[in-house]
Tab-separated table of C-alpha atoms and ligand atoms in Angstrom:
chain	number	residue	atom	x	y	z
W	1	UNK	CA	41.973	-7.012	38.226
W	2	UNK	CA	42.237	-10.141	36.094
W	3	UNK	CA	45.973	-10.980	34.722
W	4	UNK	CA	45.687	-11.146	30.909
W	5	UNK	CA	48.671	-13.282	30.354
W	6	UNK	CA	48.168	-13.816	27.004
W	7	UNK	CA	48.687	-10.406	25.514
W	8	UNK	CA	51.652	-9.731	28.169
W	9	UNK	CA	53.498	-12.814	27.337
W	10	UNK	CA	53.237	-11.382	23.572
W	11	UNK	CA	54.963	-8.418	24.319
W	12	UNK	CA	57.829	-7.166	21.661
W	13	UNK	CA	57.326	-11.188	20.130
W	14	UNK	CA	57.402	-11.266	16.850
W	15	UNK	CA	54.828	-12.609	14.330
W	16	UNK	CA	56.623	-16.011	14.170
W	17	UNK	CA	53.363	-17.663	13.094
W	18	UNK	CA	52.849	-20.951	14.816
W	19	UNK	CA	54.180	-20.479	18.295
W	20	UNK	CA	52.049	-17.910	18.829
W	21	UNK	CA	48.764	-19.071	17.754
W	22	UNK	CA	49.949	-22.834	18.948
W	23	UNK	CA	48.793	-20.678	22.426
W	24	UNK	CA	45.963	-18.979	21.455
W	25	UNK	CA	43.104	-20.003	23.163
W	26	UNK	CA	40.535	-22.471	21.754
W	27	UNK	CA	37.133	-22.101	23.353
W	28	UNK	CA	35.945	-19.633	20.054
W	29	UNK	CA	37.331	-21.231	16.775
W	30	UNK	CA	36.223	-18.558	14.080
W	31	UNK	CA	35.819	-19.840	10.586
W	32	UNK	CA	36.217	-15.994	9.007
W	33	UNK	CA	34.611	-12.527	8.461
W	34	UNK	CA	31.030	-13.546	7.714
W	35	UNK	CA	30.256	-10.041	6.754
W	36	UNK	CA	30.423	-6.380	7.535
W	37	UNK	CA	27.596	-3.833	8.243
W	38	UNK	CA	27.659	-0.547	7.686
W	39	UNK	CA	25.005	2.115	8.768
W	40	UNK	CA	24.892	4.511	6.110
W	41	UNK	CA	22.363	7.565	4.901
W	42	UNK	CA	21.724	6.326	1.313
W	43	UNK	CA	21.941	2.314	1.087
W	44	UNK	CA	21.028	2.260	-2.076
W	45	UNK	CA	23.589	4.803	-3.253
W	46	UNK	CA	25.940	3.252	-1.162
W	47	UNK	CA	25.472	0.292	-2.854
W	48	UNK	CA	26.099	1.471	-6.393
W	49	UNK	CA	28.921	2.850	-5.098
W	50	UNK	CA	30.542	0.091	-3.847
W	51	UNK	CA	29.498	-1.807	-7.254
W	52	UNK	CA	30.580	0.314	-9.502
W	53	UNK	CA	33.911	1.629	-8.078
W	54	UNK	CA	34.796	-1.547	-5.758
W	55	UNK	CA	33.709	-4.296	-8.240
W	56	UNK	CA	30.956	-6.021	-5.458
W	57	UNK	CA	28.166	-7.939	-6.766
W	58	UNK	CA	24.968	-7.762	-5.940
W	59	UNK	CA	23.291	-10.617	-3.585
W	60	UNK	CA	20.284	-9.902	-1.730
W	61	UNK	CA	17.833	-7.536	-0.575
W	62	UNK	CA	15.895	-6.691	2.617
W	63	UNK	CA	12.979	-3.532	2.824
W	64	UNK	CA	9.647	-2.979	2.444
W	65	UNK	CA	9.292	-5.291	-0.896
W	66	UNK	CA	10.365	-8.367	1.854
W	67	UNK	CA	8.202	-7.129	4.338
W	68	UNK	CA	10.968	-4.598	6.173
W	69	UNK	CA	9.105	-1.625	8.011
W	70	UNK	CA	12.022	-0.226	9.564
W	71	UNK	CA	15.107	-0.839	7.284
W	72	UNK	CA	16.560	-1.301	4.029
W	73	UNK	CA	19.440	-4.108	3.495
W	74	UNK	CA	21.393	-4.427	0.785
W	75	UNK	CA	23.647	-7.363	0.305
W	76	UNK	CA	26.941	-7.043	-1.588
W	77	UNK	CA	29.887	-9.932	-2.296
W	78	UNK	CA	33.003	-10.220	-3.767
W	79	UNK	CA	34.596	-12.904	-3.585
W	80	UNK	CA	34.634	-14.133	0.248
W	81	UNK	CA	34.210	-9.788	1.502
W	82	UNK	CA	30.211	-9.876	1.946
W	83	UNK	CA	28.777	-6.138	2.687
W	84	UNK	CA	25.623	-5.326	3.684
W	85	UNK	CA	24.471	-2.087	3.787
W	86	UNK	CA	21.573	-0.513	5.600
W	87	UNK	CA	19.392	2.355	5.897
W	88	UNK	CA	16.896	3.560	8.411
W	89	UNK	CA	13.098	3.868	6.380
W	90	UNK	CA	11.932	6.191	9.457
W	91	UNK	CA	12.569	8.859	11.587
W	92	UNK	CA	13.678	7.879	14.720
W	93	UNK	CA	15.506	4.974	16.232
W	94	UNK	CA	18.835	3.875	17.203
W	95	UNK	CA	20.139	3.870	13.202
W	96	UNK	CA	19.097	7.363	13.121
W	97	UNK	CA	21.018	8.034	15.657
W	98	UNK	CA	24.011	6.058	14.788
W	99	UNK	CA	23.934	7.783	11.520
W	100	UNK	CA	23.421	11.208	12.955
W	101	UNK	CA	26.270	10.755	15.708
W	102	UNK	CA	29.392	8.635	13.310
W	103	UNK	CA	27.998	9.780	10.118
W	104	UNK	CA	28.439	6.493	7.889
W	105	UNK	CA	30.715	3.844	9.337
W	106	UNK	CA	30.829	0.074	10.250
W	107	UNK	CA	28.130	-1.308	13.036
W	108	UNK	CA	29.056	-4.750	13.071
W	109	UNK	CA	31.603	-7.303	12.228
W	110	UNK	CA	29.938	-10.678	11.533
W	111	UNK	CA	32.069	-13.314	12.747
W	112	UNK	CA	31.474	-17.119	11.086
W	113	UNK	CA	31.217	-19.738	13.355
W	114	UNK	CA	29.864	-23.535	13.968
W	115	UNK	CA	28.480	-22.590	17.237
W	116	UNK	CA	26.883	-19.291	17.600
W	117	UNK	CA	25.494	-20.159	20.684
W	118	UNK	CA	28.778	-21.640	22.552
W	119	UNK	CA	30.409	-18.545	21.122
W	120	UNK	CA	27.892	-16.626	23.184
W	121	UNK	CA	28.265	-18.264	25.976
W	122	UNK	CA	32.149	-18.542	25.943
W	123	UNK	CA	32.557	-14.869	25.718
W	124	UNK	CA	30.370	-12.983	27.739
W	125	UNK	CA	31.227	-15.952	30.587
W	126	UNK	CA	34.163	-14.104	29.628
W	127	UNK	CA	32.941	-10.588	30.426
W	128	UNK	CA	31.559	-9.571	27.174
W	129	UNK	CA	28.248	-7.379	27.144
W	130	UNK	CA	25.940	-9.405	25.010
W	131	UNK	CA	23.996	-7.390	22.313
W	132	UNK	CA	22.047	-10.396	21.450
W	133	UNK	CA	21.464	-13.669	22.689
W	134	UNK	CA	21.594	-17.071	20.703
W	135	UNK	CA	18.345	-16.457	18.168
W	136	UNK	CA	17.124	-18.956	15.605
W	137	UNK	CA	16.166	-17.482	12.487
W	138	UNK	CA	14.637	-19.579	9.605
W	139	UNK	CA	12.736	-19.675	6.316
W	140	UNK	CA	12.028	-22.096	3.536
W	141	UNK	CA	15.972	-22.292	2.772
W	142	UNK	CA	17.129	-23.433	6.367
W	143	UNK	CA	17.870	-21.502	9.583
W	144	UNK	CA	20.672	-19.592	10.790
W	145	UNK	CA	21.700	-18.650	14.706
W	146	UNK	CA	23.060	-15.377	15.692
W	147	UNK	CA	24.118	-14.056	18.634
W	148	UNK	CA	26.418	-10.853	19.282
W	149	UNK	CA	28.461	-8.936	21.670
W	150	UNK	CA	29.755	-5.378	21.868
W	151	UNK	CA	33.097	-4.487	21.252
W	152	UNK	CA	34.970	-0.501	21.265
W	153	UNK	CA	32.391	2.129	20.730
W	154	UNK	CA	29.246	1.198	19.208
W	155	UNK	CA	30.699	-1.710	17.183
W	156	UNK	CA	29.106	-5.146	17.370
W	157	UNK	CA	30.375	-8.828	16.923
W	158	UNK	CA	27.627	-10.782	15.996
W	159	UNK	CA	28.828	-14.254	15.780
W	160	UNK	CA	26.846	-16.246	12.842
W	161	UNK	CA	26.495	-19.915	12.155
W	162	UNK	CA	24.685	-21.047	8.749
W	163	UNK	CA	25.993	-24.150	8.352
W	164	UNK	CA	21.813	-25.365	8.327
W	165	UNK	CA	21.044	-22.744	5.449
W	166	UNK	CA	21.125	-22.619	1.766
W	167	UNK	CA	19.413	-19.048	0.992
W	168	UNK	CA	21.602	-16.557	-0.465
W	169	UNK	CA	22.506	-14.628	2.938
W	170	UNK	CA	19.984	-15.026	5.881
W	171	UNK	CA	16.648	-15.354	6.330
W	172	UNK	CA	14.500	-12.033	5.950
W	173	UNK	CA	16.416	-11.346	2.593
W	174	UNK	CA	15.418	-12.054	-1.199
W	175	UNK	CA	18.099	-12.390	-3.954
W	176	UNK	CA	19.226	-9.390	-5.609
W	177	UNK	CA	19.096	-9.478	-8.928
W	178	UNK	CA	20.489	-6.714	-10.655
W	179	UNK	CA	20.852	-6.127	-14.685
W	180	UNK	CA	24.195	-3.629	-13.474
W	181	UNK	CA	27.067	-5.606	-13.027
W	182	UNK	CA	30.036	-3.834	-13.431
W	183	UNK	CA	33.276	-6.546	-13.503
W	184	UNK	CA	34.820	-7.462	-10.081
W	185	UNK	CA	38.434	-5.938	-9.120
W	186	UNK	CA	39.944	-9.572	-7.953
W	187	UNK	CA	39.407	-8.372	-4.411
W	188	UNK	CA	39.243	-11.558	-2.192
W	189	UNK	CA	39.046	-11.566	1.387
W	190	UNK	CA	39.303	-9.406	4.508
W	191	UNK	CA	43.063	-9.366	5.586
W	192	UNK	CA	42.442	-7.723	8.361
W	193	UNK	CA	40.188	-4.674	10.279
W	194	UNK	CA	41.318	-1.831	12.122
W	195	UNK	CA	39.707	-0.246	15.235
W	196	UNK	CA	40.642	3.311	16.338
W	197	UNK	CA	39.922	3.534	20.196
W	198	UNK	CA	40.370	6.740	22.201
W	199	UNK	CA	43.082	8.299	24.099
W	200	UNK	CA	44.299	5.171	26.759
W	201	UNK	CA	42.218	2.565	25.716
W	202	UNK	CA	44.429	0.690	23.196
W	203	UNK	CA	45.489	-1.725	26.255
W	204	UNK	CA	41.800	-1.821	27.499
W	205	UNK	CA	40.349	-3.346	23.945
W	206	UNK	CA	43.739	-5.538	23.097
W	207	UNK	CA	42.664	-7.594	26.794
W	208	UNK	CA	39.271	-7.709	25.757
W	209	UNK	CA	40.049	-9.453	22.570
W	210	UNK	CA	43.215	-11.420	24.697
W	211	UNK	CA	40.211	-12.376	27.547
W	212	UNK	CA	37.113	-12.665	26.053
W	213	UNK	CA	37.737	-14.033	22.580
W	214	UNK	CA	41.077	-16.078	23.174
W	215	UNK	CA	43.170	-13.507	20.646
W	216	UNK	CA	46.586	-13.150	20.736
W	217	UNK	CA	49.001	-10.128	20.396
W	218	UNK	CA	51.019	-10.553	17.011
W	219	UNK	CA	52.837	-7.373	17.213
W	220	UNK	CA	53.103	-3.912	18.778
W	221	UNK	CA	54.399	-0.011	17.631
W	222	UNK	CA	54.799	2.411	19.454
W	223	UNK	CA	55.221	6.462	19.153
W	224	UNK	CA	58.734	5.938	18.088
W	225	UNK	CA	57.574	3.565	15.657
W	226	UNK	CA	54.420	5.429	14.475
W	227	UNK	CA	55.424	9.307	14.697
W	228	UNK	CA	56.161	11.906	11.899
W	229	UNK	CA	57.284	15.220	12.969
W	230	UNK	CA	53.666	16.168	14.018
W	231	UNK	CA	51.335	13.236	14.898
W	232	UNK	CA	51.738	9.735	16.673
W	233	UNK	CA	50.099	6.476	17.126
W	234	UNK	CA	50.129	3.411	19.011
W	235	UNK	CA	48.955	-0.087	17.771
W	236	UNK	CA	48.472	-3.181	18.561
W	237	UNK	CA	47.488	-6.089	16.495
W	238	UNK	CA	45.823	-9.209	17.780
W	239	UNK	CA	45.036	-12.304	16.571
W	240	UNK	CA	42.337	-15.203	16.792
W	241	UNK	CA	43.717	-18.817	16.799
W	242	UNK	CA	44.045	-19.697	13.552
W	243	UNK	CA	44.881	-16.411	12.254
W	244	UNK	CA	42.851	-15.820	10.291
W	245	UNK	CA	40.782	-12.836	12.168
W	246	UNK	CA	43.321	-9.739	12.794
W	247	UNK	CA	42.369	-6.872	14.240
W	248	UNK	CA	44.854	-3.934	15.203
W	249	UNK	CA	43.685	-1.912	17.765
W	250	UNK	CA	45.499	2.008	17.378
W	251	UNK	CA	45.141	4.958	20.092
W	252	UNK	CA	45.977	8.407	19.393
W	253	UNK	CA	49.518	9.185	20.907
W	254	UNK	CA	50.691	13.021	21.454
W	255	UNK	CA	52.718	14.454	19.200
W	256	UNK	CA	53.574	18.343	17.993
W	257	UNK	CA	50.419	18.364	16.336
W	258	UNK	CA	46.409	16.141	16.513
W	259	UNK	CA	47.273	12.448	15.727
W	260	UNK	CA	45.103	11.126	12.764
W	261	UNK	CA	43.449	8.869	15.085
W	262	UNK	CA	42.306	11.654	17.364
W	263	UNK	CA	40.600	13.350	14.067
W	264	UNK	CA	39.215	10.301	13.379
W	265	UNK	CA	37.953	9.609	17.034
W	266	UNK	CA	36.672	13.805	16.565
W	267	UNK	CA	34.499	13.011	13.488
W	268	UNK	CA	33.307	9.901	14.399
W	269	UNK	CA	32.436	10.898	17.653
W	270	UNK	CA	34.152	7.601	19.253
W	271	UNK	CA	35.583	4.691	19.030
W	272	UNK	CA	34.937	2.689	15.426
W	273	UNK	CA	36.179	0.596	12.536
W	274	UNK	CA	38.838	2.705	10.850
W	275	UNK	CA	40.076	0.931	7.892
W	276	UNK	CA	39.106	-2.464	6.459
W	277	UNK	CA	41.879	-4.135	4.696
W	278	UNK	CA	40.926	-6.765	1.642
W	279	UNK	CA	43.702	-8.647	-0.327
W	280	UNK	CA	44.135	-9.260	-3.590
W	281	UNK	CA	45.965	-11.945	-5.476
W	282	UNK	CA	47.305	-9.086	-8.126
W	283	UNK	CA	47.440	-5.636	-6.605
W	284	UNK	CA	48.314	-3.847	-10.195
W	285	UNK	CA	45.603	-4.947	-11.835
W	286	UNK	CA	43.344	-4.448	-8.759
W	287	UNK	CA	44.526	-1.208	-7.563
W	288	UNK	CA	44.549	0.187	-11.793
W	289	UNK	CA	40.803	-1.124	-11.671
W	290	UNK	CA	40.293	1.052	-8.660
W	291	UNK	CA	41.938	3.868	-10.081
W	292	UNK	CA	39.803	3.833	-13.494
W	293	UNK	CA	36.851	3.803	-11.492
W	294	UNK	CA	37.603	6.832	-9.426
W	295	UNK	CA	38.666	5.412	-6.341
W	296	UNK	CA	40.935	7.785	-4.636
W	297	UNK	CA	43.919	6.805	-3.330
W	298	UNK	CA	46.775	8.664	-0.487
W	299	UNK	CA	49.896	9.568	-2.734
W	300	UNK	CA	53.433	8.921	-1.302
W	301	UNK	CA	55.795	11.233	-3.204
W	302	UNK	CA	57.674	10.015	-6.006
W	303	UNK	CA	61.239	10.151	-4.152
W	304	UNK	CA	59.499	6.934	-2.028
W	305	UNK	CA	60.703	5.122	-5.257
W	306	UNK	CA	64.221	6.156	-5.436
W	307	UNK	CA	65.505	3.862	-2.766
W	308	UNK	CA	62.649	1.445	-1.815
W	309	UNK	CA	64.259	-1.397	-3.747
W	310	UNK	CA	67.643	-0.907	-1.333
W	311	UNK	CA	65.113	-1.196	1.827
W	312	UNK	CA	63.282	-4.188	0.699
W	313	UNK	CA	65.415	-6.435	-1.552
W	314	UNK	CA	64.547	-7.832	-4.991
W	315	UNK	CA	60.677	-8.582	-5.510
W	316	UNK	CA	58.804	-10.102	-8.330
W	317	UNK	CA	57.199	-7.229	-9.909
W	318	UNK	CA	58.083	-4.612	-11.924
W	319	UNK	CA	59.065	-0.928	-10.006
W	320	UNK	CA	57.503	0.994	-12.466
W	321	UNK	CA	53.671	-0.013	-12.221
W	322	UNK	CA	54.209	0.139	-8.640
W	323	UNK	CA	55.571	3.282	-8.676
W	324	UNK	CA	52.927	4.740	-11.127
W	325	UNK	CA	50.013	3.275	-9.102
W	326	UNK	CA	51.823	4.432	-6.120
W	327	UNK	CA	52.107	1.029	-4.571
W	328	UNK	CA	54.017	0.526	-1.547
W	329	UNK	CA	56.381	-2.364	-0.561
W	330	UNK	CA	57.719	-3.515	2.918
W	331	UNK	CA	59.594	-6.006	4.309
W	332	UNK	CA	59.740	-8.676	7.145
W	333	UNK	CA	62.106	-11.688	7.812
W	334	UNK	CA	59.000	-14.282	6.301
W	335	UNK	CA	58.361	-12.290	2.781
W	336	UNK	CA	57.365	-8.934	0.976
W	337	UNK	CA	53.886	-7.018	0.767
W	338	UNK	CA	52.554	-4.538	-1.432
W	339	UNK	CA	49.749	-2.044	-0.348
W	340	UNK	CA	47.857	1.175	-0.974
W	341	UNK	CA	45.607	3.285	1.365
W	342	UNK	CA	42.299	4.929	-0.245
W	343	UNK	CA	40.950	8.072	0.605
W	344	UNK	CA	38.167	7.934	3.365
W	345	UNK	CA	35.239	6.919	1.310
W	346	UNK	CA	33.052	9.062	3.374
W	347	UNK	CA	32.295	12.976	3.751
W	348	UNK	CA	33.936	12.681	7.157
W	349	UNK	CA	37.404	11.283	7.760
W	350	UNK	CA	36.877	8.536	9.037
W	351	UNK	CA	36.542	4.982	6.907
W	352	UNK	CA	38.912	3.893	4.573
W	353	UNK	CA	40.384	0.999	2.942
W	354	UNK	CA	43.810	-1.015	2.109
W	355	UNK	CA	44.559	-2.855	-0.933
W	356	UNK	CA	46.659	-5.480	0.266
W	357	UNK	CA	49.313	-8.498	-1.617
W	358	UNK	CA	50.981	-10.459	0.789
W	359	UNK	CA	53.939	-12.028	-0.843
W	360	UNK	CA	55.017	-14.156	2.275
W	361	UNK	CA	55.094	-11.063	4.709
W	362	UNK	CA	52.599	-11.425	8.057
W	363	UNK	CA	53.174	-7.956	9.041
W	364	UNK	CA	51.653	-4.454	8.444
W	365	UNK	CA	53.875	-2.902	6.540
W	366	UNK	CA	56.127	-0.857	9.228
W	367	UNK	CA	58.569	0.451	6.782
W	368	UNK	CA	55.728	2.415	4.994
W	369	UNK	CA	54.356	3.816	8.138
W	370	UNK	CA	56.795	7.175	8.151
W	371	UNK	CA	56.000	8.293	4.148
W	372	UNK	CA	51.934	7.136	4.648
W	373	UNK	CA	51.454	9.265	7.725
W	374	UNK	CA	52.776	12.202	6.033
W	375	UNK	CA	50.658	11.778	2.591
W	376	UNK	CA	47.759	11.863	5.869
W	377	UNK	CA	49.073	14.867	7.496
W	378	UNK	CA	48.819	16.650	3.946
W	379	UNK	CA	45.350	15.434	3.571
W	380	UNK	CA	44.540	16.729	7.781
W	381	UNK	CA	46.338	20.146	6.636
W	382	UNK	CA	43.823	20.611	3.218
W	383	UNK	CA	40.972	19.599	6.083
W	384	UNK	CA	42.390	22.108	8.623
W	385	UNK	CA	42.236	19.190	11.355
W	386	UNK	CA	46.436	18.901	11.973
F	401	FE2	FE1	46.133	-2.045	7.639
């Protein structure tokens, strides 16, 4: 049994910013998200979708017009949040089956680096499976190097460095040029990415980011924290060094009646990404964007807004957009945030997103967690999963 001191040492510490991460572990300095696959039915659909209500912009393309046999690719951006979507062109294989067992959902999280092969090397030393090791890929336009490990479920880091190439996302793909641009929603990068892991295994993945990637815990909840009168959560959220990669890990916890995360773990048949959270510098004009659109979005009732102001202190913005876009607000000792929850975007409850402002805040927004999880148990009760 090896001693993970970094995540115990974290224990009930605050997100206090530099302390922490002044101890975070060096050996795999991550520059950002790179991008974010998802495996999904229809990626050309998928794709329109995400343009059209999400405001991404096409980039690039990779199928049979590139020379693809097996897949399609297609390659969405918005601001620093790169997508890629893909598609299985045949019967069988392992995207099938993906697709067939979690339905749509996230297969890997693309981590930027300068050194995808010491970033390899540093973590499965470390005890990470390797999915992939160190590969060269090039064409006219440079060369990348990839290499990836596995993470919970069937989710994949694949760590990327590009710092030799100057095509428009990675050898194999074309640009993507598209006459259908519908106006970006001022999303701009991936705050953070949530993983729902089964029953027990919150500790289990918060040691394998502490161990193998050099992550820190910023901050825990428990049941007492996470609980309405019928389901419960636990969560953990760790860090990489410079902060700038978070990834809360939440386990179902028991409560009178199923947990959210134990219908998500049900329909996505495992562990996977639950909800990826982008930021945006102006959440009324993003989240009205959204709204116009047709993104869906959980509803808080309307009594949320008749003593939030006590709870969090004077902010910047006006209540009433808030209150009509059904914004939330929450409070730590560094700032404010403002944040809203979609719908899952998929058939099966599973993935969804957060709309997030932080206005000096680090956190998660803890205050919100009691009135969000019951907007979600009215949403499990219309599904008949509570
Ligand atoms: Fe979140």
């Amino acid at each position: 049994m090896i001693e993970i001191t970094s995540v115990t040492a974290m224990e009930n510490t605050n997100y206090t910013g530099e302390k922490i991460f002044k101890d975070a572990q060096d050996f795999l300095p991550i520059n950002g998200t790179d991008y974010v696959e998802m495996y999904v039915g229809n990626a050309k659909q998928a794709a329109h979708f995400y343009k059209t209500a999400f405001g991404f912009q096409s980039v690039a393309y990779a199928g049979l017009e590139t020379g693809k046999k097996d897949t399609v690719s297609y390659v969405l951006q918005q601001d620093k949040i790169r997508l890629v979507l893909t598609s299985p062109l045949q019967q069988d294989g392992p995207i099938n089956e993906h697709i067939n067992k979690h339905g749509d959902g996230v297969k890997v999280i693309a981590l930027w680096v300068d050194d995808a092969t010491k970033a390899w090397e540093e973590t499965t030393k470390r005890g990470a499976v390797s999915f992939m090791e160190p590969q060269k890929e090039e064409d006219e336009h440079g060369y990348v190097v990839k290499s990836g490990i596995h993470t919970y479920g069937e989710t994949l880091h694949i760590f990327v460095e590009r710092s030799n190439y100057k095509g428009v996302f990675m050898p194999g793909f074309q640009a993507w040029e598209s006459d259908y641009s519908p106006a970006p929603v001022g999303l701009k990068f991936i705050d953070h990415m949530v993983g729902n892991v089964g029953w027990g295994e919150m500790n289990k993945w918060c040691e394998f980011y502490a161990k193998v990637m050099g992550f820190t815990q910023l901050v825990s909840f428990d049941d007492k924290d996470i609980s309405t009168e019928y389901t419960a959560l636990m969560s953990k959220v760790m860090s990489n060094g410079t902060g700038r990669i978070k990834f809360p890990i939440n386990e179902p916890a028991e409560g009178r009646r199923k947990s959210q995360i134990e219908e998500y773990i049900d329909f996505y048949n495992g562990a996977g990404v639950q909800h990826i959270a982008v930021a945006t510098d102006n959440i009324i004009e993003t989240v009205a964007a959204l709204r116009a659109r047709g993104v869906d979005f959980l509803r808080v009732p309307e009594i949320y807004y008749d003593d939030v102001l006590n709870r969090v202190g004077e902010i910047d913005e006006d209540l009433e957009p808030l209150k009509k876009l059904n914004i939330l607000i929450d409070r730590d000792d560094e700032g404010y945030l403002l944040q809203i929850f979609t719908k899952p975007v998929l058939d099966r409850p599973t993935m969804f997103f957060e709309i997030i402002q932080r206005k000096g805040a680090q956190s998660f927004g803890k205050g919100n967690f009691k009135a969000l999880f019951e907007a979600i148990e009215r949403e499990q009760e219309s599904r008949g999963t509570l």
